[in-house]
mmCIF file of C-alpha atoms in Angstrom:
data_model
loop_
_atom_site.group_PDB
_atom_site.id
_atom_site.type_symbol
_atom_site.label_atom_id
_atom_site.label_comp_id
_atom_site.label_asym_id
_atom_site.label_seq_id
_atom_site.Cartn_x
_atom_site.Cartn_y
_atom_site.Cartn_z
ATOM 1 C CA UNK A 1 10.624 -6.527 -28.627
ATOM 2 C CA UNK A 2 11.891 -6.220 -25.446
ATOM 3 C CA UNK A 3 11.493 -9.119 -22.479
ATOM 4 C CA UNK A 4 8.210 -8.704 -21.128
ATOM 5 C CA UNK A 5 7.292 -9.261 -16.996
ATOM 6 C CA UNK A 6 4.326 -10.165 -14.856
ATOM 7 C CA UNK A 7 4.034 -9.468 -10.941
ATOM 8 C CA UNK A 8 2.217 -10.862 -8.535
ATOM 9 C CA UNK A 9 1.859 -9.618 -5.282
ATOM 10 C CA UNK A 10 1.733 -12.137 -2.155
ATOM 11 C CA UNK A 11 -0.857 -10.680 -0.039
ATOM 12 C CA UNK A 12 -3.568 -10.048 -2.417
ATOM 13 C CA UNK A 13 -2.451 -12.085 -5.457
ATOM 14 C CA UNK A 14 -3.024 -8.945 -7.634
ATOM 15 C CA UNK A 15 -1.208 -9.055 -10.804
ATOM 16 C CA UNK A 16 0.711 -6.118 -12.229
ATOM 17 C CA UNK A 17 1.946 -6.085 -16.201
ATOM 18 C CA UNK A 18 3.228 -6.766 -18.261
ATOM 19 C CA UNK A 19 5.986 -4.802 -17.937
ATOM 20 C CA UNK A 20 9.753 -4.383 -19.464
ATOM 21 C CA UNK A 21 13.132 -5.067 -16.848
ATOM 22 C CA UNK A 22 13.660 -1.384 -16.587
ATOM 23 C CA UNK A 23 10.273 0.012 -15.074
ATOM 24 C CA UNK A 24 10.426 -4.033 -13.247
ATOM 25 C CA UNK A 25 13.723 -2.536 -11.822
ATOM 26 C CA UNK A 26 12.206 0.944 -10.882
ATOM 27 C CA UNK A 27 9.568 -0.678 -9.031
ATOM 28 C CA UNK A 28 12.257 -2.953 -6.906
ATOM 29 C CA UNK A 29 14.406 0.486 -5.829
ATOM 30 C CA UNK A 30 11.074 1.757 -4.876
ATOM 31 C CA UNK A 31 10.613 -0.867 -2.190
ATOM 32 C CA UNK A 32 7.530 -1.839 -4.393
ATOM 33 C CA UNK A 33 8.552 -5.443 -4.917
ATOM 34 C CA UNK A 34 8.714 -6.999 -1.529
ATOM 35 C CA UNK A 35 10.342 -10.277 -1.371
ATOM 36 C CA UNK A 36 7.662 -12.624 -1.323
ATOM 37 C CA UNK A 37 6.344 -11.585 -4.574
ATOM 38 C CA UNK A 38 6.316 -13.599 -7.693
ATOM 39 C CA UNK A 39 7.577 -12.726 -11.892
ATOM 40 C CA UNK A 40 6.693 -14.443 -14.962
ATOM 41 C CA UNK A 41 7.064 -13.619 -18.172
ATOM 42 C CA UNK A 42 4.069 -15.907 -19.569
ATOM 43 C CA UNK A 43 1.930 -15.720 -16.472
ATOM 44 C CA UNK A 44 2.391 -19.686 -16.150
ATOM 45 C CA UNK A 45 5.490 -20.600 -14.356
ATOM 46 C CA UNK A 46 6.356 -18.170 -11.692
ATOM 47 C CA UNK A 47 9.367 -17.563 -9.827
ATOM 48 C CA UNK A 48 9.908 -15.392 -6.190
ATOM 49 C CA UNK A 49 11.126 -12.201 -7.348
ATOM 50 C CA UNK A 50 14.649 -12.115 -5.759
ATOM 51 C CA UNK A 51 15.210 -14.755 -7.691
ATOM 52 C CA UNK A 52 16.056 -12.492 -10.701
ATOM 53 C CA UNK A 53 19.388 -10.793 -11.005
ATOM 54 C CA UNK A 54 19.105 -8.434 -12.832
ATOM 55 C CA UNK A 55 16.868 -7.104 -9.821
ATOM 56 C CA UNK A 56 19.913 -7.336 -7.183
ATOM 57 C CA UNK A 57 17.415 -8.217 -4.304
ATOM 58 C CA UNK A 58 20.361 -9.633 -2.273
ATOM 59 C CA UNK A 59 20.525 -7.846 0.880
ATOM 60 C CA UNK A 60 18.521 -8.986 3.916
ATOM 61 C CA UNK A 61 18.338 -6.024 6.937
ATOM 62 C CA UNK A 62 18.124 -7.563 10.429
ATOM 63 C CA UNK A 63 16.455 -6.479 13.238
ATOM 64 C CA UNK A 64 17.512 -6.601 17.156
ATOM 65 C CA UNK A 65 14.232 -8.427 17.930
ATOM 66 C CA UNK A 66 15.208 -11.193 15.739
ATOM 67 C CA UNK A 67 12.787 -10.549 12.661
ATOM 68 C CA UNK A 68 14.598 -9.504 9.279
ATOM 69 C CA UNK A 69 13.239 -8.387 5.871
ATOM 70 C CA UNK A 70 14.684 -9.383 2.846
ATOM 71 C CA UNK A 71 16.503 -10.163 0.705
ATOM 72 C CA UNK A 72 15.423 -6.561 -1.781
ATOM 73 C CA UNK A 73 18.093 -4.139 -3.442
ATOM 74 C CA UNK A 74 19.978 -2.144 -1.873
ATOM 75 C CA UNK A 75 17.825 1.453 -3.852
ATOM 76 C CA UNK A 76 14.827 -0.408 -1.571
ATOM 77 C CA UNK A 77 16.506 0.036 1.483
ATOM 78 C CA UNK A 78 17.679 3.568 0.710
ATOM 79 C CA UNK A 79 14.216 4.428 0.163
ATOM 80 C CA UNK A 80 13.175 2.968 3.592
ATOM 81 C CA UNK A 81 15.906 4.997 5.098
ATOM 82 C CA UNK A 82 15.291 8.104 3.694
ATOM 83 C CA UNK A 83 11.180 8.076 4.457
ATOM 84 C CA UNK A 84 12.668 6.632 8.010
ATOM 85 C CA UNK A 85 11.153 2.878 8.375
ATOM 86 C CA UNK A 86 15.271 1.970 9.007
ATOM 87 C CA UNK A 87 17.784 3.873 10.508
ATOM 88 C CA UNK A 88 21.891 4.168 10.275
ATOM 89 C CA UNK A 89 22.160 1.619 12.842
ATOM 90 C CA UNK A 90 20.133 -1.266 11.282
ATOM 91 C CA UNK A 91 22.252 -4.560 10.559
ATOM 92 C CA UNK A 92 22.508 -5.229 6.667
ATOM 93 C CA UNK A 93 23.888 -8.634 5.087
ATOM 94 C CA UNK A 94 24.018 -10.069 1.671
ATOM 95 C CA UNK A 95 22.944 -13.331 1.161
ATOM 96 C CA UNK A 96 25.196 -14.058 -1.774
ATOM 97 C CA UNK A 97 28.604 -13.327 -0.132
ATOM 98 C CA UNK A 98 27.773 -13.019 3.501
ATOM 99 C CA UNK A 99 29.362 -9.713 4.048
ATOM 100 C CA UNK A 100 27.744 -7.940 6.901
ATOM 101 C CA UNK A 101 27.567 -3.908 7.890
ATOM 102 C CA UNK A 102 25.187 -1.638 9.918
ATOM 103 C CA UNK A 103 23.378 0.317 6.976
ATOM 104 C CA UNK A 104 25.649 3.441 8.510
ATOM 105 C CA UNK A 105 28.806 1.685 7.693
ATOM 106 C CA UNK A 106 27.943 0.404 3.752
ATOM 107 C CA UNK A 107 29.768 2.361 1.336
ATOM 108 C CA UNK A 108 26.406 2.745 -0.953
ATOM 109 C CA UNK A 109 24.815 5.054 2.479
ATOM 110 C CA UNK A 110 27.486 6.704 3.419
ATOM 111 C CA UNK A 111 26.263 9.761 5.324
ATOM 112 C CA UNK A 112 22.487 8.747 4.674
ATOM 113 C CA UNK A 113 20.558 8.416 8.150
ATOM 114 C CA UNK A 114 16.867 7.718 8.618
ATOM 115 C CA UNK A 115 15.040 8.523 11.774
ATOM 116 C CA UNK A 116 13.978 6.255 13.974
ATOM 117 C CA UNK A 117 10.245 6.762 15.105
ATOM 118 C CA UNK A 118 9.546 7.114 18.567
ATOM 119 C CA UNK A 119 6.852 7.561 20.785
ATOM 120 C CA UNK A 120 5.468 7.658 24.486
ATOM 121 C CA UNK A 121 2.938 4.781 25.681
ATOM 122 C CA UNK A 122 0.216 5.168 27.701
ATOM 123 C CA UNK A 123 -0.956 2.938 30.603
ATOM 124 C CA UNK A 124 -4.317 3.536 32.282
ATOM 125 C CA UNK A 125 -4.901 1.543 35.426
ATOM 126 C CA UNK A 126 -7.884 3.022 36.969
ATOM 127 C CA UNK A 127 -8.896 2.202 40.741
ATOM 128 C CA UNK A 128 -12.555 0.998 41.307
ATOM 129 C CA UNK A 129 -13.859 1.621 44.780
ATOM 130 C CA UNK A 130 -17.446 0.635 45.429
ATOM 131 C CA UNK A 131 -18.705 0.865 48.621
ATOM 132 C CA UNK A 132 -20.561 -1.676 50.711
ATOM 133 C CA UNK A 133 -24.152 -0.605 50.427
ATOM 134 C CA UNK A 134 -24.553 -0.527 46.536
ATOM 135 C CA UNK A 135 -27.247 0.260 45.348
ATOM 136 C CA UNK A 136 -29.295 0.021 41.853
ATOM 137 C CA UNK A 137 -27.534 2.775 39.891
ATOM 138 C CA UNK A 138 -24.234 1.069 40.796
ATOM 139 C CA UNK A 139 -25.855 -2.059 39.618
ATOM 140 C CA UNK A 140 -26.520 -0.756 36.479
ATOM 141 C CA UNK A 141 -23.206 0.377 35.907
ATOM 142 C CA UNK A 142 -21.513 -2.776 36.476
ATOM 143 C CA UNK A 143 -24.118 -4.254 33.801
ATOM 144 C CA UNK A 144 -22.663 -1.626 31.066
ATOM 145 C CA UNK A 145 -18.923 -2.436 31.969
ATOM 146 C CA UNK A 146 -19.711 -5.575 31.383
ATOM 147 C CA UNK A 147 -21.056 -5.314 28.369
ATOM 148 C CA UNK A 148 -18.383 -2.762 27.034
ATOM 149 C CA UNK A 149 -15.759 -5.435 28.081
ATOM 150 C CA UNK A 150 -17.597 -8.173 26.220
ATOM 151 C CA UNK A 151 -17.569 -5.835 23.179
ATOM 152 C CA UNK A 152 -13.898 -5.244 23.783
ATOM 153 C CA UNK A 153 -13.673 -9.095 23.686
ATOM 154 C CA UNK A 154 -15.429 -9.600 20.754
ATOM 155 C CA UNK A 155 -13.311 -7.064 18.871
ATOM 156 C CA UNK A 156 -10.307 -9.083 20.144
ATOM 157 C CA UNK A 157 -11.589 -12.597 18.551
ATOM 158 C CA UNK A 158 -12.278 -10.801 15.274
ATOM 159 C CA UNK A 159 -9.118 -8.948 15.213
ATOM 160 C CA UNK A 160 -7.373 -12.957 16.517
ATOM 161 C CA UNK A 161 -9.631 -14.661 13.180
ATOM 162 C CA UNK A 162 -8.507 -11.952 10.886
ATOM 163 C CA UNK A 163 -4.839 -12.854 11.569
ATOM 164 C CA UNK A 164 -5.521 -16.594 11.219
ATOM 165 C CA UNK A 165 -6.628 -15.841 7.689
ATOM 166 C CA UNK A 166 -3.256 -13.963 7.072
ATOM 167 C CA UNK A 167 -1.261 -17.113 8.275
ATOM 168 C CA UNK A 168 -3.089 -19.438 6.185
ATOM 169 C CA UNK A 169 -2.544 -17.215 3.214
ATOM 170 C CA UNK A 170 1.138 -17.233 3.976
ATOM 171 C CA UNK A 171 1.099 -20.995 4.287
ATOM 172 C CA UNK A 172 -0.237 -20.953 0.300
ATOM 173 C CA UNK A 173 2.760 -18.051 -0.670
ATOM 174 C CA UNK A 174 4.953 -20.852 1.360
ATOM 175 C CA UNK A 175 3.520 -23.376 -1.009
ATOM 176 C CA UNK A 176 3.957 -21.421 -3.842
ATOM 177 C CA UNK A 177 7.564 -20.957 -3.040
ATOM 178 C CA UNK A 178 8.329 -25.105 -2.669
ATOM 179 C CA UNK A 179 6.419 -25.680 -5.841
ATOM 180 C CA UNK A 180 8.627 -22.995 -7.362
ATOM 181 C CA UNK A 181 11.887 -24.930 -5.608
ATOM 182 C CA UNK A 182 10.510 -27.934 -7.813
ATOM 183 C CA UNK A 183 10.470 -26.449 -10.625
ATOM 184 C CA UNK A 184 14.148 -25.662 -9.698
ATOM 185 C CA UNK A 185 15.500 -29.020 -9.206
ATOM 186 C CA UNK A 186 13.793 -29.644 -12.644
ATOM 187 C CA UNK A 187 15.510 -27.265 -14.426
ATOM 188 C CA UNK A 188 18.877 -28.316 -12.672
ATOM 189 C CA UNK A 189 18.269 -31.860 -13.602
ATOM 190 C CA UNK A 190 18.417 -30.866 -17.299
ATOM 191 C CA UNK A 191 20.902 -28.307 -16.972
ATOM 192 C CA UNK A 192 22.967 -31.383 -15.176
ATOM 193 C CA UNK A 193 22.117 -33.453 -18.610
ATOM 194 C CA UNK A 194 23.357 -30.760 -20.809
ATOM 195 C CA UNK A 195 26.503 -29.842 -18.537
ATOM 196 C CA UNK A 196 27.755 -33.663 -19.231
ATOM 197 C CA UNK A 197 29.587 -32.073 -23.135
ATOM 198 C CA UNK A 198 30.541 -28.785 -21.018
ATOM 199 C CA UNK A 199 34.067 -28.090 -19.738
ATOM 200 C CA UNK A 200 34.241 -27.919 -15.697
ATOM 201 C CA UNK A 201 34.306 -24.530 -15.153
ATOM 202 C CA UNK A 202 30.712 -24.503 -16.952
ATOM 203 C CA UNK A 203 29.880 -26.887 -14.462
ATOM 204 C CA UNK A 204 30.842 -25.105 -11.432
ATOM 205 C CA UNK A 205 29.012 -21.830 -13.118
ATOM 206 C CA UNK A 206 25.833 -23.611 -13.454
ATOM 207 C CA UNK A 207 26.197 -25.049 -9.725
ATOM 208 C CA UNK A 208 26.935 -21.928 -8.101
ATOM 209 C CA UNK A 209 23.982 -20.209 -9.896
ATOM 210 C CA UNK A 210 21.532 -22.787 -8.766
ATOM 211 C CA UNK A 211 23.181 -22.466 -5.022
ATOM 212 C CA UNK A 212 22.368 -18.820 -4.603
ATOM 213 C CA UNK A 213 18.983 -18.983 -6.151
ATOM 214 C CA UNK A 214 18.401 -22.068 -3.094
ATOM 215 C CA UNK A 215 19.761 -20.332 -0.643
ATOM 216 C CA UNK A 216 17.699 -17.426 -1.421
ATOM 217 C CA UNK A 217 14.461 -19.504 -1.538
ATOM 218 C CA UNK A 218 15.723 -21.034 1.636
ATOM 219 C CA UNK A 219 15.991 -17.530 3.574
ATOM 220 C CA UNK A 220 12.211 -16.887 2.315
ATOM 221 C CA UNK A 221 11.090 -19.723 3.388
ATOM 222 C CA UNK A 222 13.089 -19.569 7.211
ATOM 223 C CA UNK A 223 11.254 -15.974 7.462
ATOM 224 C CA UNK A 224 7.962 -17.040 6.333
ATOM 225 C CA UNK A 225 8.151 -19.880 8.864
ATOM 226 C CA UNK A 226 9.455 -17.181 11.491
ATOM 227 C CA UNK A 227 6.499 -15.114 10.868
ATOM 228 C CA UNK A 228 4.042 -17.675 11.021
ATOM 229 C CA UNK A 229 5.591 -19.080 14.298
ATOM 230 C CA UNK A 230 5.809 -15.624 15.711
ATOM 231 C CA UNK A 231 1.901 -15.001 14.649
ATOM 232 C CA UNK A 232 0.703 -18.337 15.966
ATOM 233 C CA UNK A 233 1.908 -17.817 19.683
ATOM 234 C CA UNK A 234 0.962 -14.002 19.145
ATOM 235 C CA UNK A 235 -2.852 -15.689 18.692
ATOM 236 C CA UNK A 236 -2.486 -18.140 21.277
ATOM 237 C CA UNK A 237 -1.591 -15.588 24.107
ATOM 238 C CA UNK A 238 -4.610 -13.589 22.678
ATOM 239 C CA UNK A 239 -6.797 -16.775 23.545
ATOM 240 C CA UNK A 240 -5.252 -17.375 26.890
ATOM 241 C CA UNK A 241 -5.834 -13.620 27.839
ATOM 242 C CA UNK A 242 -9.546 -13.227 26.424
ATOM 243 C CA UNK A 243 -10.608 -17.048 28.306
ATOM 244 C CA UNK A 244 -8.622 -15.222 31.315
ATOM 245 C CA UNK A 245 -10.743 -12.099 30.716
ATOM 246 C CA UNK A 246 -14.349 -14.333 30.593
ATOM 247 C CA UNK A 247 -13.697 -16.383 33.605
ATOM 248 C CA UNK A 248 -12.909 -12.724 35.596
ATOM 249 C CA UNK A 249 -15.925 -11.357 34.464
ATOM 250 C CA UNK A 250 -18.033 -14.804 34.572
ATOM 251 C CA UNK A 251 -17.335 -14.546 38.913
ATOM 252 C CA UNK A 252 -18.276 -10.598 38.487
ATOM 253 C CA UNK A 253 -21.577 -11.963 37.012
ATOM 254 C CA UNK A 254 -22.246 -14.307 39.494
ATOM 255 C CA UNK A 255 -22.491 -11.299 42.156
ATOM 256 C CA UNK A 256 -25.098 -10.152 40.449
ATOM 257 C CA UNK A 257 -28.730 -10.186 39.615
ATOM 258 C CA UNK A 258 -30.810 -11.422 36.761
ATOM 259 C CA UNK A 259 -30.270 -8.431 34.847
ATOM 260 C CA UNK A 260 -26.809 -9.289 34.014
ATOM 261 C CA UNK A 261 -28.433 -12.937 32.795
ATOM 262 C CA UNK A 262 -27.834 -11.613 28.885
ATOM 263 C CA UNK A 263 -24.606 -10.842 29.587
ATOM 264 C CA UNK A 264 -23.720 -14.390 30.090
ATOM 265 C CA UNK A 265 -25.469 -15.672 27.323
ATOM 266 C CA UNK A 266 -23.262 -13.669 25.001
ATOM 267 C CA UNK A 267 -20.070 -14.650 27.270
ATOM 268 C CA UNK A 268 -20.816 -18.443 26.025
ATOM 269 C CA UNK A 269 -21.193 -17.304 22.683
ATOM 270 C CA UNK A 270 -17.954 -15.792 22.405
ATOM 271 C CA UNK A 271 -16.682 -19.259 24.184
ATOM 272 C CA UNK A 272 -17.648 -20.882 21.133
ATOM 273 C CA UNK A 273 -16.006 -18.933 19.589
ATOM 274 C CA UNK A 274 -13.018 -18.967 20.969
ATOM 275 C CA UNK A 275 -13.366 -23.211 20.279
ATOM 276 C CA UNK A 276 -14.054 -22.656 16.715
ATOM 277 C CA UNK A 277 -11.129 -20.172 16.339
ATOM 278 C CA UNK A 278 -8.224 -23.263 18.232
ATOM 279 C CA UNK A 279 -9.659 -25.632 16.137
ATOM 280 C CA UNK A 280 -9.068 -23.014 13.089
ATOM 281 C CA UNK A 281 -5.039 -23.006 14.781
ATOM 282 C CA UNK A 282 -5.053 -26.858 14.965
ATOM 283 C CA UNK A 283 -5.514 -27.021 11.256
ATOM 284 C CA UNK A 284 -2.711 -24.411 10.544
ATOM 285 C CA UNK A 285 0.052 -26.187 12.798
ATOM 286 C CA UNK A 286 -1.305 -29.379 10.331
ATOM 287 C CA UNK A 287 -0.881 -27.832 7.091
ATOM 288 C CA UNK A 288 2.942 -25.778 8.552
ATOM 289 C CA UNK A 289 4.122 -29.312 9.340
ATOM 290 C CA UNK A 290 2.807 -30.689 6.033
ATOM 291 C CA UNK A 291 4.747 -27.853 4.196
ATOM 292 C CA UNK A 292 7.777 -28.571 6.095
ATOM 293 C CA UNK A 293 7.834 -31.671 5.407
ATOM 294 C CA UNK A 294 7.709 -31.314 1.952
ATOM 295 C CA UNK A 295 10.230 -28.831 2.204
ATOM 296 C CA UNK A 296 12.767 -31.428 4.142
ATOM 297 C CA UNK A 297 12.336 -33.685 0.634
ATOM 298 C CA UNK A 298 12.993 -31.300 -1.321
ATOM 299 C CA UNK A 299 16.200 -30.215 0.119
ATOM 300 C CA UNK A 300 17.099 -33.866 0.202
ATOM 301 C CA UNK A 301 16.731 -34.053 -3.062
ATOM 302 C CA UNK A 302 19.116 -30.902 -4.021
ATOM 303 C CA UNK A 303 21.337 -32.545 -1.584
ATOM 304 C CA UNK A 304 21.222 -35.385 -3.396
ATOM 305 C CA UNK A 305 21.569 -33.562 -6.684
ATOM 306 C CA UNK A 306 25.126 -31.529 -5.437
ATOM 307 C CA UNK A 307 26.389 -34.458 -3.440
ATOM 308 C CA UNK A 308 26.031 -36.115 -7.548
ATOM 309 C CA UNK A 309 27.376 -33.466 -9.320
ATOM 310 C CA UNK A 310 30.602 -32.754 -7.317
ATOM 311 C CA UNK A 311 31.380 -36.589 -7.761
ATOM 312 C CA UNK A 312 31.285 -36.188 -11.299
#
């Protein structure tokens, strides 16, 4: 019977098989495998999916704002091209060898372009002039843009909690990952035992192999913690501009009446908030440093390990 998969995806941890390496392969050059998803063939130990060979996830596309995706196969990326999420001109490098091309200049896309999306922003800045002698219809008015900017506000902190949630879950998938990098350095440890009645080139084999497969777990992890650094400032300027956006409206209210007296009451609601939400990002930056932490012993350890081996 032929080898049998699992899949997990990151995001959701749904689970998908099982499965044999063909249609596992069909579902990589359909860009359906991204790169922080997990295989196992028992459903017990789990691996990150470009971890696997025979699926060729080696290439990593870069972006000029500094993000990259990656590593996935290279029938992933043509896929992307063709439905036009990357273009001719996107960088491309593989993470075994190091070779580097725009996507335009690999041999595999040769005459293969993707369009690039584009579109035209729009910037409203309307002009409010209100004359001296307002009166109570003008009052009234104020009262509902108040409100509707409260409600924008409030829209804002959900939309700021909803992607706290998505950084915690990607501090688990990063803890996934390290416990997988364990499991790793286990497996080299014995390999190391077994090497000891191999000939040296076996040595070297086994070494190189469990190289790539850190390196690779390395680049997932650097883009993990890119993406959570790049989310966590995203959310803090959020927080500085909806505080900046109460305090505006908080001297509005102050010019007014006691009909605006609800407003306010729901301004220091969403203040608390806003409290309850840093505290949520104080507990995040705890748990990134504890997983980086964890992931500087680790590499100490495989340091260790290759610093051992090479003497021998």
């Amino acid at each position: 019977m032929a080898e049998q998969w699992h899949l997990k995806k990151y995001d959701d941890g749904s689970v998908f098989g099982p499965v044999d390496l063909p249609t596992l392969q069909q579902w990589a050059a359909k860009g359906e495998i991204s790169p922080f998803d997990m295989i196992s063939r028992d459903t017990v130990k789990w691996m990150a999916a470009p971890e696997l060979e025979d699926l060729d996830m080696k290439w990593v596309v870069d972006f000029p704002d500094g993000e990259a995706y990656g590593p996935t196969c290279l029938e992933a990326i043509r896929s992307f091209v063709e439905d036009g999420q990357l273009t001719a001109e996107n960088a491309l490098r593989n993470m075994a060898t190091g070779e580097r091309y725009t996507i335009g200049e690999h041999p595999e896309f040769q005459g293969l372009t993707g369009n690039a999306d584009s579109g035209n922003g729009e910037s409203d800045a309307p002009a409010e002039q209100v004359s001296s002698n307002e009166d109570v219809e003008y009052l009234h008015s104020r009262i509902g843009e108040l409100e509707e900017a409260i409600e924008k506000m409030q829209t804002a902190h959900e939309t700021g909690m909803s992607q706290l949630n998505q950084d915690l879950v990607t501090a688990k998938t990063q803890a996934q990952f390290l416990r997988s990098e364990l499991d790793l350095l286990k497996d080299a440890s014995k390999a190391e035992h077994d090497a000891k009645s191999a000939t040296e080139q076996e040595v070297q084999t086994e070494l190189t192999r469990i190289r790539e497969q850190f390196n690779i777990l390395f680049e997932i992890n650097k883009q993990l913690t890119e993406n959570y650094e790049q989310s966590l400032a995203q959310l803090h300027r959020k927080i500085e501009e909806t505080i900046a956006k109460i305090e505006e409206n908080a001297q509005r209210e102050a010019e007014l009446n006691n009909q605006v007296a609800e407003a306010a009451q729901r301004e220091a609601h969403y203040r608390e908030q806003i409290i309850a939400m840093e505290k949520e990002v104080v507990k995040a930056e705890q748990s990134q440093a504890n997983l980086l932490r964890k992931y500087a012993e680790l590499n100490d350890r495989l340091m260790k390990f290759l610093n051992d081996s090479a003497e021998r």
